[in-house]
Coordinates of C-alpha atoms and ligand atoms in Angstrom, one line a residue:
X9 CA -3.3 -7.7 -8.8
X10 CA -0.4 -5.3 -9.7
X11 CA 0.7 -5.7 -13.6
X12 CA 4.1 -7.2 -14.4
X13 CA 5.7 -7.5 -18.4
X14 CA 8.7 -8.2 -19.1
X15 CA 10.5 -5.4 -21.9
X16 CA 14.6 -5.5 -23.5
X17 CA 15.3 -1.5 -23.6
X18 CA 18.2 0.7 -23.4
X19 CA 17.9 1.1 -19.4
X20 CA 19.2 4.7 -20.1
X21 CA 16.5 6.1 -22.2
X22 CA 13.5 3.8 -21.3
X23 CA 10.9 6.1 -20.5
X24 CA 9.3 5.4 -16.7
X25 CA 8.6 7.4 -13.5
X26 CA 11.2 5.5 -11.4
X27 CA 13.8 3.0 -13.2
X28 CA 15.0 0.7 -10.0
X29 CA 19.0 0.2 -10.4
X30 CA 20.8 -2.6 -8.0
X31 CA 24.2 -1.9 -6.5
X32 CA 26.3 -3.9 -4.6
X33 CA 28.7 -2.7 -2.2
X34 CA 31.2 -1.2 -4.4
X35 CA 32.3 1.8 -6.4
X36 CA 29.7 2.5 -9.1
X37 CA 30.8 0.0 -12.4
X38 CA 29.3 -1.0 -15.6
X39 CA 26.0 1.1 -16.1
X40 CA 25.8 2.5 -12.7
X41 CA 29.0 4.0 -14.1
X42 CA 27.6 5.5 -17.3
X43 CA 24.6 7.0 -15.4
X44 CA 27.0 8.4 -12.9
X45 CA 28.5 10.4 -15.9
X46 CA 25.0 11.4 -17.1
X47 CA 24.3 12.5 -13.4
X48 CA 26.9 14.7 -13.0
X49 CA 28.7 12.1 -10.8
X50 CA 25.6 12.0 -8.3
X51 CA 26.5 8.4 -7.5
X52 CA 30.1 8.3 -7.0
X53 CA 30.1 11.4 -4.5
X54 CA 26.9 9.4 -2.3
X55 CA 29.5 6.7 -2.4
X56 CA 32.2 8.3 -1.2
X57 CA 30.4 10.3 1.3
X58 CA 29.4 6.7 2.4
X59 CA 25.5 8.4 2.0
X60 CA 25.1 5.0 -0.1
X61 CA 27.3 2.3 -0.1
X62 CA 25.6 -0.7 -1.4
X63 CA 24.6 -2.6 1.4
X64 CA 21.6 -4.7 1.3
X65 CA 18.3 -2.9 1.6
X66 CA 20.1 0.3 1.7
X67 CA 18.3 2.9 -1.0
X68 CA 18.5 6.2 -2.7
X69 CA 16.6 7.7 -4.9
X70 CA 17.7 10.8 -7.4
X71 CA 16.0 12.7 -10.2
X72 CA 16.6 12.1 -13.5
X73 CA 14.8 14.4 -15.5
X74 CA 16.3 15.5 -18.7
X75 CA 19.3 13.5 -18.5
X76 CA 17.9 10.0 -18.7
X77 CA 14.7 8.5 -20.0
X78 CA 13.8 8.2 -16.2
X79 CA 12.2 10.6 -14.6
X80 CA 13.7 9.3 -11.5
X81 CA 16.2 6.3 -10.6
X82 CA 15.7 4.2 -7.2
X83 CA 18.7 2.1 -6.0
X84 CA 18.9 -0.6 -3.7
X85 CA 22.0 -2.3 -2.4
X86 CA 22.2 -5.5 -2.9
X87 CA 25.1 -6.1 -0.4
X88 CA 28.6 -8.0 -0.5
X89 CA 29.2 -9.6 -4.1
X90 CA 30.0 -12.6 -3.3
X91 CA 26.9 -13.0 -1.0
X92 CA 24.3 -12.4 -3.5
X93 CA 21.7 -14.7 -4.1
X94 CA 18.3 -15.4 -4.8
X95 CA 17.6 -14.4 -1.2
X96 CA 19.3 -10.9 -1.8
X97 CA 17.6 -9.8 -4.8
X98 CA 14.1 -10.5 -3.1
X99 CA 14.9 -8.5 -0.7
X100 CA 16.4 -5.5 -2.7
X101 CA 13.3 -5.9 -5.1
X102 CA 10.9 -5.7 -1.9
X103 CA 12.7 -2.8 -0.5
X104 CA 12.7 -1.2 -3.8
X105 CA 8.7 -1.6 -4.6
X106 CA 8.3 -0.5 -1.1
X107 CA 10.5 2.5 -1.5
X108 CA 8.9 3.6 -5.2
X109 CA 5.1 3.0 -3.8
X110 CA 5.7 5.5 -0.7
X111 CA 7.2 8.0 -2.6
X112 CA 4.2 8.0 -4.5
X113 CA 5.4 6.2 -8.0
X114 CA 2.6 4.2 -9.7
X115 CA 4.5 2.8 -12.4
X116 CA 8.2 1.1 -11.9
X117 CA 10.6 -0.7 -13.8
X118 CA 13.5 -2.7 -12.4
X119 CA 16.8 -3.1 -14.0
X120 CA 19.5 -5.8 -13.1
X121 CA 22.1 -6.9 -15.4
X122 CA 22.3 -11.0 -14.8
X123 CA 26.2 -10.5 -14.6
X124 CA 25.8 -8.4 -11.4
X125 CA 23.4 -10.4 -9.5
X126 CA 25.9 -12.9 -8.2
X127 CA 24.6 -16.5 -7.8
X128 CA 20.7 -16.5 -7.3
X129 CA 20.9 -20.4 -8.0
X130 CA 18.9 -22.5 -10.3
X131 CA 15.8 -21.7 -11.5
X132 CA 12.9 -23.4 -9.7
X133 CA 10.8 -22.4 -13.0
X134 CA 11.4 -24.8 -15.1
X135 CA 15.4 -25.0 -16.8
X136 CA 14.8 -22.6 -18.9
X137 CA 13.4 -19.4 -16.9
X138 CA 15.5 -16.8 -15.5
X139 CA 16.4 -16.9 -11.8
X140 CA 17.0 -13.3 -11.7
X141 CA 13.8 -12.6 -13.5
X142 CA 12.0 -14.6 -11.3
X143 CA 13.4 -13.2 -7.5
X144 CA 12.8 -10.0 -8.5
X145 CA 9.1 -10.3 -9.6
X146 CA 9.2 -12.4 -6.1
X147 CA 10.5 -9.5 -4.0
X148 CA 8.4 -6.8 -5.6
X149 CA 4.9 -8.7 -5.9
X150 CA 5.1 -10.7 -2.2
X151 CA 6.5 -6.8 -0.8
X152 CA 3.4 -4.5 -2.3
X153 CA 1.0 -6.6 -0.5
X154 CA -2.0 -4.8 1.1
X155 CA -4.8 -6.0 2.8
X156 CA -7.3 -3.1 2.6
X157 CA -10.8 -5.5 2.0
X158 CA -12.3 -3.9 5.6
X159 CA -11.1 -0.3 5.2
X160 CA -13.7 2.3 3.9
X161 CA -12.4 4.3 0.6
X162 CA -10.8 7.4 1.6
X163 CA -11.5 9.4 -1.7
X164 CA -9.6 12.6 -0.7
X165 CA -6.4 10.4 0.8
X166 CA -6.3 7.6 -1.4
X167 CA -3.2 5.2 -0.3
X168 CA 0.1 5.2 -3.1
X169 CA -0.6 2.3 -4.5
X170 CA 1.6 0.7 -7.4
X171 CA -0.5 -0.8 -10.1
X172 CA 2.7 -1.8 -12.7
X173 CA 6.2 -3.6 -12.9
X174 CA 8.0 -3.6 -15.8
X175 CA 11.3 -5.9 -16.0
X176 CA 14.1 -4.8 -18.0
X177 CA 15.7 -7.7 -19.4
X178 CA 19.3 -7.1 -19.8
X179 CA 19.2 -7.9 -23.9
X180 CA 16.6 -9.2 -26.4
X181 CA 17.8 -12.3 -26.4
X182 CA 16.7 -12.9 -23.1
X183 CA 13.3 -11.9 -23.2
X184 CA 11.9 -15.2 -23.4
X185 CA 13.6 -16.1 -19.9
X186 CA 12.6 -13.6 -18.0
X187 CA 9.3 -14.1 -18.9
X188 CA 9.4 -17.4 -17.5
X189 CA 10.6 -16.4 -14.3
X190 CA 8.2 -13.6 -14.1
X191 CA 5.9 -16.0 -14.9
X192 CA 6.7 -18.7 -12.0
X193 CA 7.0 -15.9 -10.0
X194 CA 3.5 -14.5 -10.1
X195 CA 2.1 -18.0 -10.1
X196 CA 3.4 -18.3 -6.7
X197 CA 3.3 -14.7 -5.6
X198 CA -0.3 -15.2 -6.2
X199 CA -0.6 -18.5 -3.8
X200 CA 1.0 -16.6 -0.9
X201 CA -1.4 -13.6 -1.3
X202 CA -4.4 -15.7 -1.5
X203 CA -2.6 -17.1 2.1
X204 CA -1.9 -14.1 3.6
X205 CA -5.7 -13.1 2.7
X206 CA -7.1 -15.8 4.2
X207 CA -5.1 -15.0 7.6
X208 CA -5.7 -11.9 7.8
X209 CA -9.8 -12.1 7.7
X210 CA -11.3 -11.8 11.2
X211 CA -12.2 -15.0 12.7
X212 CA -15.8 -13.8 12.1
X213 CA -15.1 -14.0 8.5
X214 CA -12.8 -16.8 8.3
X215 CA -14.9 -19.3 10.0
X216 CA -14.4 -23.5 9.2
X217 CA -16.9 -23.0 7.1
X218 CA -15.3 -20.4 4.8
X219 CA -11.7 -22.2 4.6
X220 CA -14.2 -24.9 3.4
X221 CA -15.3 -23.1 1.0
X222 CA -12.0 -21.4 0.0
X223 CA -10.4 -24.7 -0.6
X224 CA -13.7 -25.4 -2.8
X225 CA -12.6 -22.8 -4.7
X226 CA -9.1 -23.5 -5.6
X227 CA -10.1 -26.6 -6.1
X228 CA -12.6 -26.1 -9.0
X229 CA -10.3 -23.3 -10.6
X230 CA -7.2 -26.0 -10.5
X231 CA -7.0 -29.4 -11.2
X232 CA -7.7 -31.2 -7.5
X233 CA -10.7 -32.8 -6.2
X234 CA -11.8 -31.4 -2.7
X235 CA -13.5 -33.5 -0.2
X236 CA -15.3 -31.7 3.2
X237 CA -16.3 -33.7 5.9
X238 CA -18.7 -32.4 8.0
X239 CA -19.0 -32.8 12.2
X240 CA -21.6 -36.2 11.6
X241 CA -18.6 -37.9 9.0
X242 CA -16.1 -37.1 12.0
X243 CA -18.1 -39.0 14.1
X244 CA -18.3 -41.5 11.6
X245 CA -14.2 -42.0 11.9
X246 CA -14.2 -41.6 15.2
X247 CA -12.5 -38.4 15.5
X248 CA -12.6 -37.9 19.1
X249 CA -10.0 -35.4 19.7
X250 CA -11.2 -33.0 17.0
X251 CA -14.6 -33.1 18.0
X252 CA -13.7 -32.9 21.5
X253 CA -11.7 -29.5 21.1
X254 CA -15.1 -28.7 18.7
X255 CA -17.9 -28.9 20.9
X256 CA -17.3 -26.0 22.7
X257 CA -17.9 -23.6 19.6
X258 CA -21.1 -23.0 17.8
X259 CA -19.0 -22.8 14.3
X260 CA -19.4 -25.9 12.7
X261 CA -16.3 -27.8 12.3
X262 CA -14.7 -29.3 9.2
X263 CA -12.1 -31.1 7.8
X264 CA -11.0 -30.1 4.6
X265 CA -8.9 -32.2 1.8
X266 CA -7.8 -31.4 -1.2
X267 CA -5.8 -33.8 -3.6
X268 CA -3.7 -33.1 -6.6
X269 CA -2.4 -35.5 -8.9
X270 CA 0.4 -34.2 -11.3
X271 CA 2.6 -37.0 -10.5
X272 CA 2.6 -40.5 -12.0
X273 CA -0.4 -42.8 -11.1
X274 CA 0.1 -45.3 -7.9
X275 CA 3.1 -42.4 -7.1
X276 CA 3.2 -42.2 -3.3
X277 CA 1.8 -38.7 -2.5
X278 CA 3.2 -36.2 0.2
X279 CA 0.7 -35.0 2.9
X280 CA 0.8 -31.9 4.0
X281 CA -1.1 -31.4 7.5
X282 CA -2.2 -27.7 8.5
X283 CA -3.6 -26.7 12.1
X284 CA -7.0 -24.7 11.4
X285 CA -7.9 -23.1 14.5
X286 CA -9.8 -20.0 13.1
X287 CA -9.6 -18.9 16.7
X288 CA -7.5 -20.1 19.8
X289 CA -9.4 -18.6 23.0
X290 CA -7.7 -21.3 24.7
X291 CA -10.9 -22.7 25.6
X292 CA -11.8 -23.3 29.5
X293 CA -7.7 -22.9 30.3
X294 CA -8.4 -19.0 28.6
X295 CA -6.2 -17.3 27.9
X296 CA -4.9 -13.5 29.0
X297 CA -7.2 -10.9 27.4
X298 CA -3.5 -8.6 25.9
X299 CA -3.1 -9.9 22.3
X300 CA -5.8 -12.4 22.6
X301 CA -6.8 -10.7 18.7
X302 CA -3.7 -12.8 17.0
X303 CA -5.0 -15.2 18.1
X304 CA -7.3 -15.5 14.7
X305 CA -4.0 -15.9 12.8
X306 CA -4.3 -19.8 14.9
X307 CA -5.2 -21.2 11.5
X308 CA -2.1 -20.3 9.7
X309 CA -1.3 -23.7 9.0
X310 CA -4.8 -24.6 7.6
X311 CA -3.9 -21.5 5.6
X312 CA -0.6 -22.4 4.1
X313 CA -1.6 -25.4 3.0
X314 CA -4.4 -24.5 0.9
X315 CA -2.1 -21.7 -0.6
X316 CA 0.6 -25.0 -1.4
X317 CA -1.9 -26.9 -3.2
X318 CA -3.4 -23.5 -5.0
X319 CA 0.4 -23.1 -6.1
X320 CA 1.5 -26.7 -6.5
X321 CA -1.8 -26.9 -9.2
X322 CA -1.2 -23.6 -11.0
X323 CA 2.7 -24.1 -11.4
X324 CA 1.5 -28.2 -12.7
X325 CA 4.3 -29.4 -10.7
X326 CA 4.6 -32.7 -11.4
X327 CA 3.9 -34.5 -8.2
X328 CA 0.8 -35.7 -5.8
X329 CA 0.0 -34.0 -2.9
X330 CA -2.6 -34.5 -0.7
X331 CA -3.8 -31.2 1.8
X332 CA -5.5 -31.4 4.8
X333 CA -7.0 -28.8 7.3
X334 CA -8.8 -29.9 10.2
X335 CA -10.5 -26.4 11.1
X336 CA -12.4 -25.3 14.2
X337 CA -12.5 -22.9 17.0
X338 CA -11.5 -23.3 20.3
X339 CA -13.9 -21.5 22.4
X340 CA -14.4 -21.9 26.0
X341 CA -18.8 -22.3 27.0
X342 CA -21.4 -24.4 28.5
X343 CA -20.3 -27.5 26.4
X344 CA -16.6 -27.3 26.2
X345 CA -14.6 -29.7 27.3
X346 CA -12.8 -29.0 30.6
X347 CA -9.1 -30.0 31.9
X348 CA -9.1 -33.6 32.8
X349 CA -11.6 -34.8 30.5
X350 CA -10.2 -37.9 28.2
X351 CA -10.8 -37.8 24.6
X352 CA -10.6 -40.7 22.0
X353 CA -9.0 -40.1 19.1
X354 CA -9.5 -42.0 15.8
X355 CA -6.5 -44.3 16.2
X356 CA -8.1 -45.6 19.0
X357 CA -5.7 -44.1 21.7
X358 CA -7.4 -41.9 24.7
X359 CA -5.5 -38.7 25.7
X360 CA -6.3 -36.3 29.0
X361 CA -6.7 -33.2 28.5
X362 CA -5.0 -31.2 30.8
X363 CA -5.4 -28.1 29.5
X364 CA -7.4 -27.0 26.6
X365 CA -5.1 -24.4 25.0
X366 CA -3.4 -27.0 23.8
X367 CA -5.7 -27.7 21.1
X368 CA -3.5 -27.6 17.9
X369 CA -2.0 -30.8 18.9
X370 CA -5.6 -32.6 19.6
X371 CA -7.0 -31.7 16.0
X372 CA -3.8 -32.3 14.6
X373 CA -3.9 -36.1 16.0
X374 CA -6.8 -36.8 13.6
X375 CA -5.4 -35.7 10.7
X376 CA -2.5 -37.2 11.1
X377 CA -4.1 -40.7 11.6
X378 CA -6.1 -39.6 8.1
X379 CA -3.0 -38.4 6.2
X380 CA -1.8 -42.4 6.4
X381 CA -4.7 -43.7 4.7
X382 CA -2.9 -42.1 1.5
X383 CA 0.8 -44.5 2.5
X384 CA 2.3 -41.0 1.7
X385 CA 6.1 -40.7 1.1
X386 CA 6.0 -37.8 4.0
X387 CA 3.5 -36.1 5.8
X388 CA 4.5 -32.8 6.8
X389 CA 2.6 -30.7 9.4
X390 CA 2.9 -27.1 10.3
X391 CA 1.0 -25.8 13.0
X392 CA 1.0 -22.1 15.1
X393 CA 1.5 -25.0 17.7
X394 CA 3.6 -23.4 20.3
X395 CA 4.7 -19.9 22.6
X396 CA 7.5 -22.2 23.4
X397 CA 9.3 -21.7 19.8
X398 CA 9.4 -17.6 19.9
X399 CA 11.5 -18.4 22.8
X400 CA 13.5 -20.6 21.3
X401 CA 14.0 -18.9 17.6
X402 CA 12.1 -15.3 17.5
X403 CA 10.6 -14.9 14.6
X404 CA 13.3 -15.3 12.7
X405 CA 12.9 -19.4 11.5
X406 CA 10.8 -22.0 12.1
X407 CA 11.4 -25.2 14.0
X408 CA 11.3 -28.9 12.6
X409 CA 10.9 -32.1 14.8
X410 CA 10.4 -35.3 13.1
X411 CA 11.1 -38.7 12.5
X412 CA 13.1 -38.6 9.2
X413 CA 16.6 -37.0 9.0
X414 CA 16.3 -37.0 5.4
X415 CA 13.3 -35.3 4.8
X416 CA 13.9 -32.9 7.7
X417 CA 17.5 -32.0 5.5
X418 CA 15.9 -31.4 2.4
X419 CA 13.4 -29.0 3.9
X420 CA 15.9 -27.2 5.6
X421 CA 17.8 -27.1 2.6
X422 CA 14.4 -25.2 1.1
X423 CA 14.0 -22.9 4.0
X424 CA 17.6 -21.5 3.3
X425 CA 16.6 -21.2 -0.7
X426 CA 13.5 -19.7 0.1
X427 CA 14.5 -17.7 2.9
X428 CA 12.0 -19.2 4.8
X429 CA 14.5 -20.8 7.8
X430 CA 14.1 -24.1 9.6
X431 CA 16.0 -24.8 12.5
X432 CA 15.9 -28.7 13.7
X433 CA 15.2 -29.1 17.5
X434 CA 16.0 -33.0 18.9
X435 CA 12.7 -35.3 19.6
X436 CA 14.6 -37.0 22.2
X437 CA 12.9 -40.2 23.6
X438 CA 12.7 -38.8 26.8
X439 CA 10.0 -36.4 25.7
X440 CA 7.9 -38.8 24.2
X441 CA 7.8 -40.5 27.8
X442 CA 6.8 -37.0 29.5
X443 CA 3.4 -37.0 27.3
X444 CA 2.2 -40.3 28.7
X445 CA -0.6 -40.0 31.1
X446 CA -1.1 -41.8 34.7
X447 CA -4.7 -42.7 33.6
X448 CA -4.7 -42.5 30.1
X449 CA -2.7 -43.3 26.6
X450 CA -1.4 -39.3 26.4
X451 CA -2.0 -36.6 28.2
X452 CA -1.9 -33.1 26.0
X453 CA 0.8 -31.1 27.9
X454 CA 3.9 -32.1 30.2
X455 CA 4.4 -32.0 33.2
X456 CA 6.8 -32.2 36.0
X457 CA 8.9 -29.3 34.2
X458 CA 10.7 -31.2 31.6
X459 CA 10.3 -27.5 29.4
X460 CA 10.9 -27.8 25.9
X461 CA 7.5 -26.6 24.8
X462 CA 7.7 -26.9 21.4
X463 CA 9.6 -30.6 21.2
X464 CA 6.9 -32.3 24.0
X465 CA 4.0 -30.4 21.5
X466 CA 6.0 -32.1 18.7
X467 CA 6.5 -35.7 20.6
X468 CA 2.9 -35.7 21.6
X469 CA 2.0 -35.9 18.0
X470 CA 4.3 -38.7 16.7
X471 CA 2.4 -41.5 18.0
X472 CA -0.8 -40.4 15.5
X473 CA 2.1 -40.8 12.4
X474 CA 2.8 -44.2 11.9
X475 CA 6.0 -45.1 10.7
X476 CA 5.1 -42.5 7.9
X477 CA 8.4 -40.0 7.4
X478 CA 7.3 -37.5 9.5
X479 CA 8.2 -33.6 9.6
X480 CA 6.6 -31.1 12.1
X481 CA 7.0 -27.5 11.2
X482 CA 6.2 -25.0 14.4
X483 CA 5.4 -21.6 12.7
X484 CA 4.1 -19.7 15.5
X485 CA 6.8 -17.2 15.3
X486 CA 6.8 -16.8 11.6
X487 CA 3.2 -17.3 10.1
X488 CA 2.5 -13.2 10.9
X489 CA 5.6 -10.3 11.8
X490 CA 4.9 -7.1 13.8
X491 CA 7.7 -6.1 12.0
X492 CA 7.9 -6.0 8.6
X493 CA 10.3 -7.4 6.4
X494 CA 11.7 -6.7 3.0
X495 CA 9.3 -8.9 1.1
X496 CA 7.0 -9.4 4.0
X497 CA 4.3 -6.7 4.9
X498 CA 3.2 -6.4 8.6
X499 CA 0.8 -8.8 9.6
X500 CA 0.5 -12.7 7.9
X501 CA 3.6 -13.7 6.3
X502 CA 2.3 -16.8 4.6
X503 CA 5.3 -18.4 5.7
X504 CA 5.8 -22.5 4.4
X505 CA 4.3 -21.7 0.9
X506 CA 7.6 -21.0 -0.7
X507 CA 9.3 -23.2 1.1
X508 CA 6.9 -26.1 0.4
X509 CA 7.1 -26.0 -3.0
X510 CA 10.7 -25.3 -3.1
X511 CA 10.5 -29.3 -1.2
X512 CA 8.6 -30.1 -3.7
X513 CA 9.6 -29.2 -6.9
X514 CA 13.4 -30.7 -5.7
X515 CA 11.6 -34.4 -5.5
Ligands
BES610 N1 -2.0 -21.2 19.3 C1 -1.3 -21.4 20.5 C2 0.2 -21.2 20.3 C3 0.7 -19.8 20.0 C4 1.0 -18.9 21.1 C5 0.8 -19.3 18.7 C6 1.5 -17.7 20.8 C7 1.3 -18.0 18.5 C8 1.6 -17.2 19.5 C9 -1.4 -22.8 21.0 O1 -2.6 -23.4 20.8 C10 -1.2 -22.7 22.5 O2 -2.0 -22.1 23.1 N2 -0.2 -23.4 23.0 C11 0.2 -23.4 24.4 C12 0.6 -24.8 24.7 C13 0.7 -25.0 26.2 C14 -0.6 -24.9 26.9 C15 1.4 -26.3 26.4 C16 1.3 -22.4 24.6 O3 2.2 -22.3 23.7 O4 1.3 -21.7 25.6
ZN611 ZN1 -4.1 -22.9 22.3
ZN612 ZN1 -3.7 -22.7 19.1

């Protein structure tokens, strides 16, 4: 993991390879200013050439040598003034680690004067850390992510790779604050990473067993106990539709829960519910061969909610959460089970299985029934569930169905925090009747071409919630990017971490 400290300096003669400046759009001012007159008025002519005009993500990099402690200065826009927030200074600080790594800088030290970074909002560490701080360390940490376990060392073409951030903090007396938020930061950086590691193993790696054994883990490094049930305890509680969606896979299956108790005792705890489909062939309904290989990134959800409870223990929030992962493949073979076939789930109601690559929803059922033994005060469920909802929103926010207006506000209200977005789609009654079957309770997938995809996957699952307060999260389009983003590497995002603690820490 990449060093961060937080030092007070004078930004003009702090010694680095590459000092990171922010700019928003407008005319150099304050120290951008002063090293404008130290550069010879470098920055003022890229402005007026409009070669650099502030605006978000936009970057430039100059030398510095002899004229400033720098050897070189890096900076990022940081967009319209009155538009920056926490959101912005992630990004810039992702761009700008980005930036400083490929151009082959090891060491790099950020600089942003609190009074120019606009309104990046309350803390979430703690009252007292420093919300600039913090985003920044964010940005830069969750942007410099690699995932380089499976690659062989390539001694003569080692990757640029930066090992250190240092945070300038804009006076002594700040110090302590920045700290903080460097501190929350990393905690949090560092549950996301362990997510995004987890998603991107093969399938082969990242088996049931082995998210078993990763929540294991976490669990004895943090304070949370961790119960696995194995494929004879499912039995036991009569999880039907799990074991159904199970039997065609030589992986055994298991269900994974992890509970942490910071929160008063007899507190209510929220559930959070994550699809674990270490891989989605689609069983017997297979599916098309093109792509097939995301397909491992099917236990996203399973993913993000270990990488919650990982954060929601280190950062001692003070709160109890329960985490549950029902995790198996979905592989199609000699005992899988075939469209038609009528499962029993452990609520007692049957569903037909019409077709088999809907599976997310079928393991999901169990869990959901399980999350209610706890009388939480929400269960929340994300789940790679759907195609449907990269039609409906890209990859550009996540959809929430549910049964509670009020829950489903406050997470959208962490989504647009976090950056992580949530956009509600309407569980109309009419597509809870389209997932009854003729011969049985449910049936798995609609039909008669009422669309909506991702709200029928959604009302299929409501009846396996109780009256619980219920929120389903559909991240198919944003648990991994084929485009990268400012503080989100190629590949698995580890969307819903940020987000869920941002819920969480707001209770
Ligand atoms: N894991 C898939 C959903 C998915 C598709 C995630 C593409 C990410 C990218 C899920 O199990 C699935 O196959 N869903 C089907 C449901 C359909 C059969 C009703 C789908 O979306 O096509
Ligand atoms: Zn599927
Ligand atoms: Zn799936």
């Amino acid at each position: 993991m990449i060093k961060t400290s937080v030092k007070s300096a004078n930004v003009l003669k702090y010694k680095t390879d590459c000092l990171v400046l922010f700019w928003p759009e407008k005319k150099p001012a304050g120290i951008l200013k002063q090293i404008d007159g130290l550069l010879n008025g470098a920055l003022g002519a890229a402005y007026k050439s409009k070669r650099f005009e502030g605006k978000l993500n936009q970057t430039f990099q100059q030398s510095a040598r002899g004229v400033m402690g720098a050897n070189s200065i890096l900076v990022v826009g940081l967009g319209k003034e009155k538009e920056i927030q926490a959101e912005q200074i992630r990004q810039a600080a992702g761009t700008a680690a980005k930036t400083a790594e490929k151009t082959r800088h090891g060491k790099v030290a950020f600089s942003l004067d609190e009074k120019e970074a606009g309104k990046p909002g309350k803390s979430k560490g703690g009252k007292t850390g420093s919300p600039v701080a913090e985003a920044l360390a964010e940005g830069a940490l969750l942007g410099l992510y690699h995932f380089d376990l499976y690659k062989s060392e390539d001694k003569d073409n080692p990757p640029s790779r930066i090992k250190e951030i240092t945070l300038l903090a804009p006076s002594p007396s700040k110090v302590t604050a920045w700290q903080r938020g460097a501190a929350q930061a990393r905690k949090l950086a560092e549950a996301v990473m362990a997510t995004r590691d987890l998603m991107h193993h093969p399938s082969n790696t990242a088996t049931p067993t082995y998210l078993a054994n990763a929540a294991r883990r976490i669990a004895r490094k943090h304070k949370i106990t961790c119960k696995i049930l194995n494929r004879s305890d499912m039995e036991k509680l009569k999880m039907g539709s799990l074991l159904g969606v199970a039997q065609g896979s030589h992986e055994p299956p298991k269900f994974i829960v992890l509970e942490y108790k910071g929160g008063k005792k007899g507190d209510a705890p929220v559930a959070i519910v994550g699809k674990g489909i270490t891989f989605d062939t689609g069983g017997i309904s297979l599916k098309p061969g093109a792509g097939m290989d995301e397909m491992k990134f099917d236990m996203s959800g399973g993913a993000v909610t270990l990488g919650t409870l990982q954060a929601v223990a280190s950062l001692k929030l003070k709160v109890n959460v329960v985490g549950i992962v029902p995790a198996t493949e979905n592989m199609p073979g000699g005992s899988a089970i075939k469209p038609g076939d009528i499962l029993t789930a452990s609520n007692g109601k049957t569903i037909e299985v019409l077709n088999t690559d809907a599976e997310g929803r079928l393991i999901l059922a169990d869990a959901l029934v399980y999350a209610q033994r706890y009388k939480p005060k929400a269960i929340i469920d994300l789940a790679t569930l759907t195609g449907a909802v990269i039609v409906a929103l890209g990859h550009l926010a996540a959809a929430v169905v549910g049964t509670d207006d009020k829950l489903i506000e406050k997470l959208i209200a962490s989504g647009t925090e976090t950056g992580e977005r949530l956009w509600q789609l309407p569980l109309y009654e009419e597509f809870e009747k389209a997932m009854k079957s003729d011969i049985a309770d449910l049936k798995n997938i609609a039909t008669g071409g009422i669309g909506a995809g991702t709200v029928t996957g959604a009302a299929f699952l409501k009846p396996f919630t109780g009256d619980y307060p219920w929120a389903h999260l559909d991240i198919a389009g944003t648990a991994w990017t084929s485009n990268e983003k400012p503080y989100v590497p190629k590949g698995g995002s580890g969307y819903g971490v940020r987000l869920l603690i941002d819920y969480l820490k707001n209770l």
